[in-house]
PDB file of C-alpha atoms and ligand atoms in Angstrom:
ATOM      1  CA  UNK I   1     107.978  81.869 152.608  1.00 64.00           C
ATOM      2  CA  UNK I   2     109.494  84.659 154.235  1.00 71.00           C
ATOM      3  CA  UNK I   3     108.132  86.225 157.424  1.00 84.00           C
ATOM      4  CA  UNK I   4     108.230  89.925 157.648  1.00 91.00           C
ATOM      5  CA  UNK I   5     109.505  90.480 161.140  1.00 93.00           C
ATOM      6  CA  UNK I   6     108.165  93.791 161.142  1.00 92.00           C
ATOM      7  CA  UNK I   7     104.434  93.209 160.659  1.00 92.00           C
ATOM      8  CA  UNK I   8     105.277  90.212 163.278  1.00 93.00           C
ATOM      9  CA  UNK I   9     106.338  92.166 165.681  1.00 94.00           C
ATOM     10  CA  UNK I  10     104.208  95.465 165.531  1.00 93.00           C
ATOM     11  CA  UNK I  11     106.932  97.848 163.960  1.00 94.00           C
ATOM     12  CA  UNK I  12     106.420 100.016 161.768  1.00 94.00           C
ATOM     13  CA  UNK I  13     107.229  99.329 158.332  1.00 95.00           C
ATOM     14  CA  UNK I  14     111.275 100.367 157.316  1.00 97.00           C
ATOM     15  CA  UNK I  15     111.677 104.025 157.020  1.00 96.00           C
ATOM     16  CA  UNK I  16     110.916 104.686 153.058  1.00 96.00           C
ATOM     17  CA  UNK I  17     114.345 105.680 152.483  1.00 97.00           C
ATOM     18  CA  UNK I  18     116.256 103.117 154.188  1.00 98.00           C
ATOM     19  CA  UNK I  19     114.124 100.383 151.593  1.00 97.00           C
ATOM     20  CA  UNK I  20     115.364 102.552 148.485  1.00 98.00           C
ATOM     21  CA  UNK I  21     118.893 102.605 149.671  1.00 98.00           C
ATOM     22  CA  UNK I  22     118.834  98.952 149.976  1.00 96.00           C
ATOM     23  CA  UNK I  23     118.066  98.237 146.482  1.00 96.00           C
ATOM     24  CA  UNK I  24     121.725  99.857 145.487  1.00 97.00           C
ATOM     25  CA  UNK I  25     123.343  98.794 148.804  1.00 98.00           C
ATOM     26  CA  UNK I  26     124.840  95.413 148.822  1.00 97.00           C
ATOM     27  CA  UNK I  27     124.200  93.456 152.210  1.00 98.00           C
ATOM     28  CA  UNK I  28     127.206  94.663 154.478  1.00 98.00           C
ATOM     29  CA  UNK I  29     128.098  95.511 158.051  1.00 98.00           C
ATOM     30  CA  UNK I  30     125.878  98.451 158.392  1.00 98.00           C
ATOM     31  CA  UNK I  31     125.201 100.542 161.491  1.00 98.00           C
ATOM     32  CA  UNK I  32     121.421 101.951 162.379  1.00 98.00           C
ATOM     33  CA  UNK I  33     122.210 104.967 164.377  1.00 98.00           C
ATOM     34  CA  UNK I  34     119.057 105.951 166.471  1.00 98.00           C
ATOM     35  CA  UNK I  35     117.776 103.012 165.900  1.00 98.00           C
ATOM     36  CA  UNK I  36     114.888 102.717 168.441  1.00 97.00           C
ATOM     37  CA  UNK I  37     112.930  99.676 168.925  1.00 96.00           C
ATOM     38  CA  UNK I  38     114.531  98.454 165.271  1.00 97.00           C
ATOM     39  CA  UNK I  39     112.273  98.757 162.317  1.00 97.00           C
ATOM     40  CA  UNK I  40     115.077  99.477 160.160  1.00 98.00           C
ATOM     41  CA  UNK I  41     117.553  97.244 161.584  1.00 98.00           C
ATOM     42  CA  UNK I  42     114.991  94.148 161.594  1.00 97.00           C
ATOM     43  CA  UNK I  43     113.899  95.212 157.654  1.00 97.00           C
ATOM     44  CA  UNK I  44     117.903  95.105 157.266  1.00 97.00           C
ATOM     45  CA  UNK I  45     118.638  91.818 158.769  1.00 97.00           C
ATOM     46  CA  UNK I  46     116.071  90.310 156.746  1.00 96.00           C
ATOM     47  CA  UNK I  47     117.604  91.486 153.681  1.00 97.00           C
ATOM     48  CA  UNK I  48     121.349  89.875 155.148  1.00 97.00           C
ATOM     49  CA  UNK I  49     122.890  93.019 156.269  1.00 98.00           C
ATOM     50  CA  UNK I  50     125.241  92.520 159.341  1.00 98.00           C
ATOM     51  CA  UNK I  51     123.314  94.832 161.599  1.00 98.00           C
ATOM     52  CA  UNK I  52     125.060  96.796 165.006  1.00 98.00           C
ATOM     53  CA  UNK I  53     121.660  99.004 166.329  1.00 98.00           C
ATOM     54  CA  UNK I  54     122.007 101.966 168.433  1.00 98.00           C
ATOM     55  CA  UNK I  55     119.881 103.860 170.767  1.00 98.00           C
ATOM     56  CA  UNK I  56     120.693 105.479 174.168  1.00 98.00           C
ATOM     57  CA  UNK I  57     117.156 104.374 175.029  1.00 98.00           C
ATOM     58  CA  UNK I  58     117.680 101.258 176.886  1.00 98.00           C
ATOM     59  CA  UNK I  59     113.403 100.231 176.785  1.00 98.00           C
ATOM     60  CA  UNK I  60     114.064 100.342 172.756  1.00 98.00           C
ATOM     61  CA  UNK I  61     116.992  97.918 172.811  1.00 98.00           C
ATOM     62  CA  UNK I  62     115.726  95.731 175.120  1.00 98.00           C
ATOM     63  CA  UNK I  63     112.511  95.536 172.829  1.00 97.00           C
ATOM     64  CA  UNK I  64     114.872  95.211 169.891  1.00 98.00           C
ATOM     65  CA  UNK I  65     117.032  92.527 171.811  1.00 98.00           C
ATOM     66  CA  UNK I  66     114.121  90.262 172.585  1.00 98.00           C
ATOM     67  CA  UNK I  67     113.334  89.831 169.218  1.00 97.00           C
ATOM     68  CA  UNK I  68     116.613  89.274 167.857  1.00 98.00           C
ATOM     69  CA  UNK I  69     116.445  86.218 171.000  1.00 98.00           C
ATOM     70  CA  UNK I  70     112.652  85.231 170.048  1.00 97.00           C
ATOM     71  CA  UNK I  71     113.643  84.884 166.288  1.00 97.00           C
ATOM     72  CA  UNK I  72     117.284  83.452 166.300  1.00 97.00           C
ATOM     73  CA  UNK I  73     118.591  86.194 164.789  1.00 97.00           C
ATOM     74  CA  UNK I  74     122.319  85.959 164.207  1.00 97.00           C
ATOM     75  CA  UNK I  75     122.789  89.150 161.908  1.00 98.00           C
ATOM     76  CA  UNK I  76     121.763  91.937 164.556  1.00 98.00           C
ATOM     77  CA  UNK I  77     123.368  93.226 167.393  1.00 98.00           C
ATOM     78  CA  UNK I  78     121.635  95.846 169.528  1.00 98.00           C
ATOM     79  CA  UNK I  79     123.805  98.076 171.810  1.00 98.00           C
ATOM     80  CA  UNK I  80     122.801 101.273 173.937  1.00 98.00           C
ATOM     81  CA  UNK I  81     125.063 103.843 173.175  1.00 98.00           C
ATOM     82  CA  UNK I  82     124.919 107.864 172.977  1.00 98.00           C
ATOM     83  CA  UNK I  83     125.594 109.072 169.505  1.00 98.00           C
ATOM     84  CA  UNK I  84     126.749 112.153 171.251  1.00 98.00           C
ATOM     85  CA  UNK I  85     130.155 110.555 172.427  1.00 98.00           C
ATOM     86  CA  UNK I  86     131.171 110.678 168.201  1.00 98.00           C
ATOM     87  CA  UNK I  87     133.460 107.448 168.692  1.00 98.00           C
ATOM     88  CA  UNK I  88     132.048 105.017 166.823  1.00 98.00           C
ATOM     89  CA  UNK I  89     134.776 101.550 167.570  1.00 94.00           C
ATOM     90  CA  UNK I  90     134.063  99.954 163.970  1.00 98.00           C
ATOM     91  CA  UNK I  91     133.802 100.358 160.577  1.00 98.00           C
ATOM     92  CA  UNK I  92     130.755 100.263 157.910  1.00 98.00           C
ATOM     93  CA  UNK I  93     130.183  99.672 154.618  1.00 98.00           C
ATOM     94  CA  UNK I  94     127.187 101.431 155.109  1.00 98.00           C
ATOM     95  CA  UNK I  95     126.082 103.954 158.279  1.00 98.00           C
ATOM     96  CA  UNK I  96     122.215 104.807 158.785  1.00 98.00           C
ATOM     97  CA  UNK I  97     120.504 107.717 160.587  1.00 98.00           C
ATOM     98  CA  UNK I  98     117.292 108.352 160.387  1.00 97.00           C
ATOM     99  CA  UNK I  99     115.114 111.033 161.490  1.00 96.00           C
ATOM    100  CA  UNK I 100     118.070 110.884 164.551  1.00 97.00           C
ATOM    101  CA  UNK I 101     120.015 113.446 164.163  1.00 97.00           C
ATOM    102  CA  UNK I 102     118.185 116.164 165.063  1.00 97.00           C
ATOM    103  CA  UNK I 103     117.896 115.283 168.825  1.00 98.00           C
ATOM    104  CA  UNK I 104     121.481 115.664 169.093  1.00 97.00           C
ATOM    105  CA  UNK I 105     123.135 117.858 170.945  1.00 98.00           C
ATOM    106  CA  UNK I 106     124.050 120.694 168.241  1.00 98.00           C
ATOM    107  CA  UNK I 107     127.680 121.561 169.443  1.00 98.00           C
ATOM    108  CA  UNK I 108     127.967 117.890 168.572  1.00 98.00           C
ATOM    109  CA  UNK I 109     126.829 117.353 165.116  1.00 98.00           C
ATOM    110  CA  UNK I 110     130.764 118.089 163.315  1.00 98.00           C
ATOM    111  CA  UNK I 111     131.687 115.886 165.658  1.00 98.00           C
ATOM    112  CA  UNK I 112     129.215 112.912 164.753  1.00 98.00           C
ATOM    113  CA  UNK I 113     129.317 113.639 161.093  1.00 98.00           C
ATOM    114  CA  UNK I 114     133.016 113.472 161.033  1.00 98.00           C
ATOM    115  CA  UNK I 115     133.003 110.492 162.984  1.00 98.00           C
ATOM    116  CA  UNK I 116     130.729 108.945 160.438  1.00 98.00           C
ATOM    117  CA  UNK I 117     132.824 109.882 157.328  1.00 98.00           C
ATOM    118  CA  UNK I 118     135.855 108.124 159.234  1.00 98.00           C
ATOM    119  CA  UNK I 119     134.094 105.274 160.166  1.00 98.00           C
ATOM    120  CA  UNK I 120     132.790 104.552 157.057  1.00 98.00           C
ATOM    121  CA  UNK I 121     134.109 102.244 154.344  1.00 98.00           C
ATOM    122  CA  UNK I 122     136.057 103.232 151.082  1.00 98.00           C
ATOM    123  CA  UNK I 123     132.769 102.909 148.454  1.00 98.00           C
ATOM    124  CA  UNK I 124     130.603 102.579 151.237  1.00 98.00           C
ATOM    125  CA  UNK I 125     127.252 104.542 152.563  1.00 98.00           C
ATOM    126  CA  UNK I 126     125.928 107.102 154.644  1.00 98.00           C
ATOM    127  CA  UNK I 127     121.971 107.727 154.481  1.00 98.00           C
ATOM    128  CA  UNK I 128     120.692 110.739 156.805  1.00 98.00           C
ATOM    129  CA  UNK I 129     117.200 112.171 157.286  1.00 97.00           C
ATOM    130  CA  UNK I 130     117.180 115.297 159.096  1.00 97.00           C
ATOM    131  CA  UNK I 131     114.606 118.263 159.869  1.00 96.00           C
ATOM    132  CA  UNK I 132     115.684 121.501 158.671  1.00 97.00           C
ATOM    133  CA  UNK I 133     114.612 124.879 160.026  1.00 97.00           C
ATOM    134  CA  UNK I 134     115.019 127.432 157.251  1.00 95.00           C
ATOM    135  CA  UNK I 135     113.337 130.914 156.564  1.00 93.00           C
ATOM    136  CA  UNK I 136     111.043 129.656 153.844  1.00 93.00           C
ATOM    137  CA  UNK I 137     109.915 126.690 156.415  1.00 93.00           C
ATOM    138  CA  UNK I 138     110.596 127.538 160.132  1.00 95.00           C
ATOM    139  CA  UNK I 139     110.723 124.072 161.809  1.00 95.00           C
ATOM    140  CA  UNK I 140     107.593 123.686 163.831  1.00 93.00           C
ATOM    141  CA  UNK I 141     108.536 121.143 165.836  1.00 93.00           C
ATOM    142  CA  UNK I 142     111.236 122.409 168.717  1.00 94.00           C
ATOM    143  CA  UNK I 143     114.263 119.492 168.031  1.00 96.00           C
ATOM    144  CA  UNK I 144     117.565 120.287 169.909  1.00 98.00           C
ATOM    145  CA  UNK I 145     119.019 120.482 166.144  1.00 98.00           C
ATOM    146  CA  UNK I 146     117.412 121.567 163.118  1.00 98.00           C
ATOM    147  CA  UNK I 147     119.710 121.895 159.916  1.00 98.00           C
ATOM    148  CA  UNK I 148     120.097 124.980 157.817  1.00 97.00           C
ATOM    149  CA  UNK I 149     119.721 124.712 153.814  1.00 96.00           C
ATOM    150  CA  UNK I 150     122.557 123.374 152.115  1.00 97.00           C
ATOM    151  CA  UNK I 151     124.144 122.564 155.209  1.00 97.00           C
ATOM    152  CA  UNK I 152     123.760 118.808 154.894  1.00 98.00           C
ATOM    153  CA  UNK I 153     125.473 118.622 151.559  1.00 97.00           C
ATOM    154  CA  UNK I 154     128.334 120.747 152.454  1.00 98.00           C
ATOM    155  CA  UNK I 155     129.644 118.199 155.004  1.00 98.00           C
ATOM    156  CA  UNK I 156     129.333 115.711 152.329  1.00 98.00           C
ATOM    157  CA  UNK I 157     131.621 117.428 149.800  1.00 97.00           C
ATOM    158  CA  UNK I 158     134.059 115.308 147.868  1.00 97.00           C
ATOM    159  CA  UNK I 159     131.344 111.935 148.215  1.00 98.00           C
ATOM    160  CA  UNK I 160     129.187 111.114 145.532  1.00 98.00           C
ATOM    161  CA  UNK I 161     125.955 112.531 145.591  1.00 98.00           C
ATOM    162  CA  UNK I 162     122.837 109.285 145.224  1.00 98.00           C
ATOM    163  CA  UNK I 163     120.457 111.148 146.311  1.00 98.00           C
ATOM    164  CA  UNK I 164     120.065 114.549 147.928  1.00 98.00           C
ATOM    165  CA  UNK I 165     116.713 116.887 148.796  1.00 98.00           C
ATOM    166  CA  UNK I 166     115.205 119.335 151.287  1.00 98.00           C
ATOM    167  CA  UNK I 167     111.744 118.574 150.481  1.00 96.00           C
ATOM    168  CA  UNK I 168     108.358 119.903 152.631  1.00 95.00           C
ATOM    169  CA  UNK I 169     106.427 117.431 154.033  1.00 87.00           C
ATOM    170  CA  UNK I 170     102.644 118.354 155.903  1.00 84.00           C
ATOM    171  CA  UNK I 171     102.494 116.694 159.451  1.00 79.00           C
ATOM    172  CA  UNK I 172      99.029 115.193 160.773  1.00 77.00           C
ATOM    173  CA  UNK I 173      97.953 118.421 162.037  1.00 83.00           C
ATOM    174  CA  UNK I 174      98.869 120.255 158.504  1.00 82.00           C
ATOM    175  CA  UNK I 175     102.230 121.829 159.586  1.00 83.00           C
ATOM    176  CA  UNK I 176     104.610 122.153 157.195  1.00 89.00           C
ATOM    177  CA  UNK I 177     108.160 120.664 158.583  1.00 93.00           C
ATOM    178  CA  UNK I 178     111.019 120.628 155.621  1.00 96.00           C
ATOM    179  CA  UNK I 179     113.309 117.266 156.229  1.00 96.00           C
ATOM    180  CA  UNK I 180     117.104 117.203 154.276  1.00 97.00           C
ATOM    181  CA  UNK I 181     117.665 113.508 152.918  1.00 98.00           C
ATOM    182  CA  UNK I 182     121.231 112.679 151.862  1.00 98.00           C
ATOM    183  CA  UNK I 183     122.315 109.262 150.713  1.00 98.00           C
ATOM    184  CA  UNK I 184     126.341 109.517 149.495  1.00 98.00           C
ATOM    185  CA  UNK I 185     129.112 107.872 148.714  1.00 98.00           C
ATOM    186  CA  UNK I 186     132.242 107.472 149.913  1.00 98.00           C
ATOM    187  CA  UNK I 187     135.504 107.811 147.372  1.00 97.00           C
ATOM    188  CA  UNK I 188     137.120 104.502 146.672  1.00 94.00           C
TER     189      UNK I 188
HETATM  190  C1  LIG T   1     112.413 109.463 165.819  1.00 77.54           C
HETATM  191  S1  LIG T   1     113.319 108.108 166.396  1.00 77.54           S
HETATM  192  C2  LIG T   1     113.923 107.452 164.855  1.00 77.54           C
HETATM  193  C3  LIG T   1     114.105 105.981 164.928  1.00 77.54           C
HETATM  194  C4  LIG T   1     114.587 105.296 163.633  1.00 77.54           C
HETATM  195  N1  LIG T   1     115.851 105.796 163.160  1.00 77.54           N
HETATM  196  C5  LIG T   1     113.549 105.334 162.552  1.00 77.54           C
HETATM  197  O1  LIG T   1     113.870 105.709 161.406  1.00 77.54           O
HETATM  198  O2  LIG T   1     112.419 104.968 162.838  1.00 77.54           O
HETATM  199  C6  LIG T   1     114.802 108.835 167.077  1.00 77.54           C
HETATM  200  C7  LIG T   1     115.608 107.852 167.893  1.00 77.54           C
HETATM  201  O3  LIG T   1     116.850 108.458 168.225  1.00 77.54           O
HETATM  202  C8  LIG T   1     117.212 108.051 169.528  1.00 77.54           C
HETATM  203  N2  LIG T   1     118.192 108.998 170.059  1.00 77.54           N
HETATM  204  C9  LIG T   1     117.991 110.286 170.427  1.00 77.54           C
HETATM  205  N3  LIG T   1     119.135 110.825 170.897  1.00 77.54           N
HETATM  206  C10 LIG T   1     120.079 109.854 170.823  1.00 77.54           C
HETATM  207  C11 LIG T   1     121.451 109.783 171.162  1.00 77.54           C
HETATM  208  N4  LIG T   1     122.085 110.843 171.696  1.00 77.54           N
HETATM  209  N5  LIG T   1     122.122 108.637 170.958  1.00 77.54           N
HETATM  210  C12 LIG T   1     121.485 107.555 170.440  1.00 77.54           C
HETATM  211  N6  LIG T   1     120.179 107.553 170.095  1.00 77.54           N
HETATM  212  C13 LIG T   1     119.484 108.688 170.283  1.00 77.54           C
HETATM  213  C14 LIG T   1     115.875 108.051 170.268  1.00 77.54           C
HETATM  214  O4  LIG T   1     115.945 107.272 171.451  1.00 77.54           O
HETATM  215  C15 LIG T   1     114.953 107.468 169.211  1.00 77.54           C
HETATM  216  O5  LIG T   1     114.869 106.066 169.308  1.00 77.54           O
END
């Protein structure tokens, strides 16, 4: 029987859309960007992806790294890194960040998209979750970076579109806050 990792270690289930991306995502090298203590990357290595986890919080990858030592785990690496520097050293067949991007710092979002798209595989995946600020739905929540409607899709033009919305979810305390999901494909 399989263990889930994440109930074993008190992390939150996978983020919804990470779990539907893996049922049309192969098991690859994949990179979590943002990936905090690793409830993604741990639901990921389970599944045989070939996990490098990022965070620039170093409490969150040590958490993450003493599980990958507690459980053996051969398929995860965890490294603290700033997603700000937009030089990723490797490439992915498919690139995760979620709910990440919008503490960056917003002269360097280009920067760390484009990085993405280049460090990504021909055929291979990005999935982002973002919080958008629009007119319609002012973000309520003061993130370094919000993104703007459509923006998200423009700076995947030319990929295939899987799945793209900018849907409104209601927080705990009944604000709205509107959140762009993209999952694309790179050309082959
Ligand atoms: C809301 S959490 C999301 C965690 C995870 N992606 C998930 O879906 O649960 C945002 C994470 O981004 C990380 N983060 C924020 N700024 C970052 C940066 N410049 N470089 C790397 N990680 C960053 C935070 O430390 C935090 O762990």
């Amino acid at each position: 029987m399989i263990v889930d990792l994440n109930s074993r270690y008190g992390l939150n289930p996978a983020h919804s859309e990470v779990v539907d991306a893996c049922k049309i995502i192969e098991p690859c090298d994949t990179l979590d960007m943002g990936c905090s203590n690793g409830r993604n990357a741990v639901h990921l290595g389970q599944l045989g992806f070939n996990i490098t986890a990022i965070d620039t919080n170093p409490s969150a990858i040590d958490i993450l790294k003493s599980i990958i030592i507690e459980e053996n785990i051969d398929n995860i690496k965890a490294q603290v890194y700033d997603i700000n520097n937009a030089s990723l050293g490797e490439d992915y067949g498919f690139i995760s960040c979620t709910v990440t991007l919008m503490f960056i710092d917003p002269a360097r979002v280009d920067a760390v998209i484009n990085d993405m798209h280049k460090r990504t595989l021909a055929g291979g995946y990005n999935l982002i979750v973002c919080a958008m600020n629009t007119e319609e739905h002012p973000c309520p929540v003061r993130f370094p970076f919000t993104l703007k409607a459509g923006q998200l899709r423009e700076a995947y033009e030319g990929w295939e579109m899987i799945k793209y919305n900018e849907d409104v979810g209601t927080m705990h305390n009944g604000a709205k806050l509107q959140f762009a999901t993209i999952l694309a494909r790179k050309p082959d």
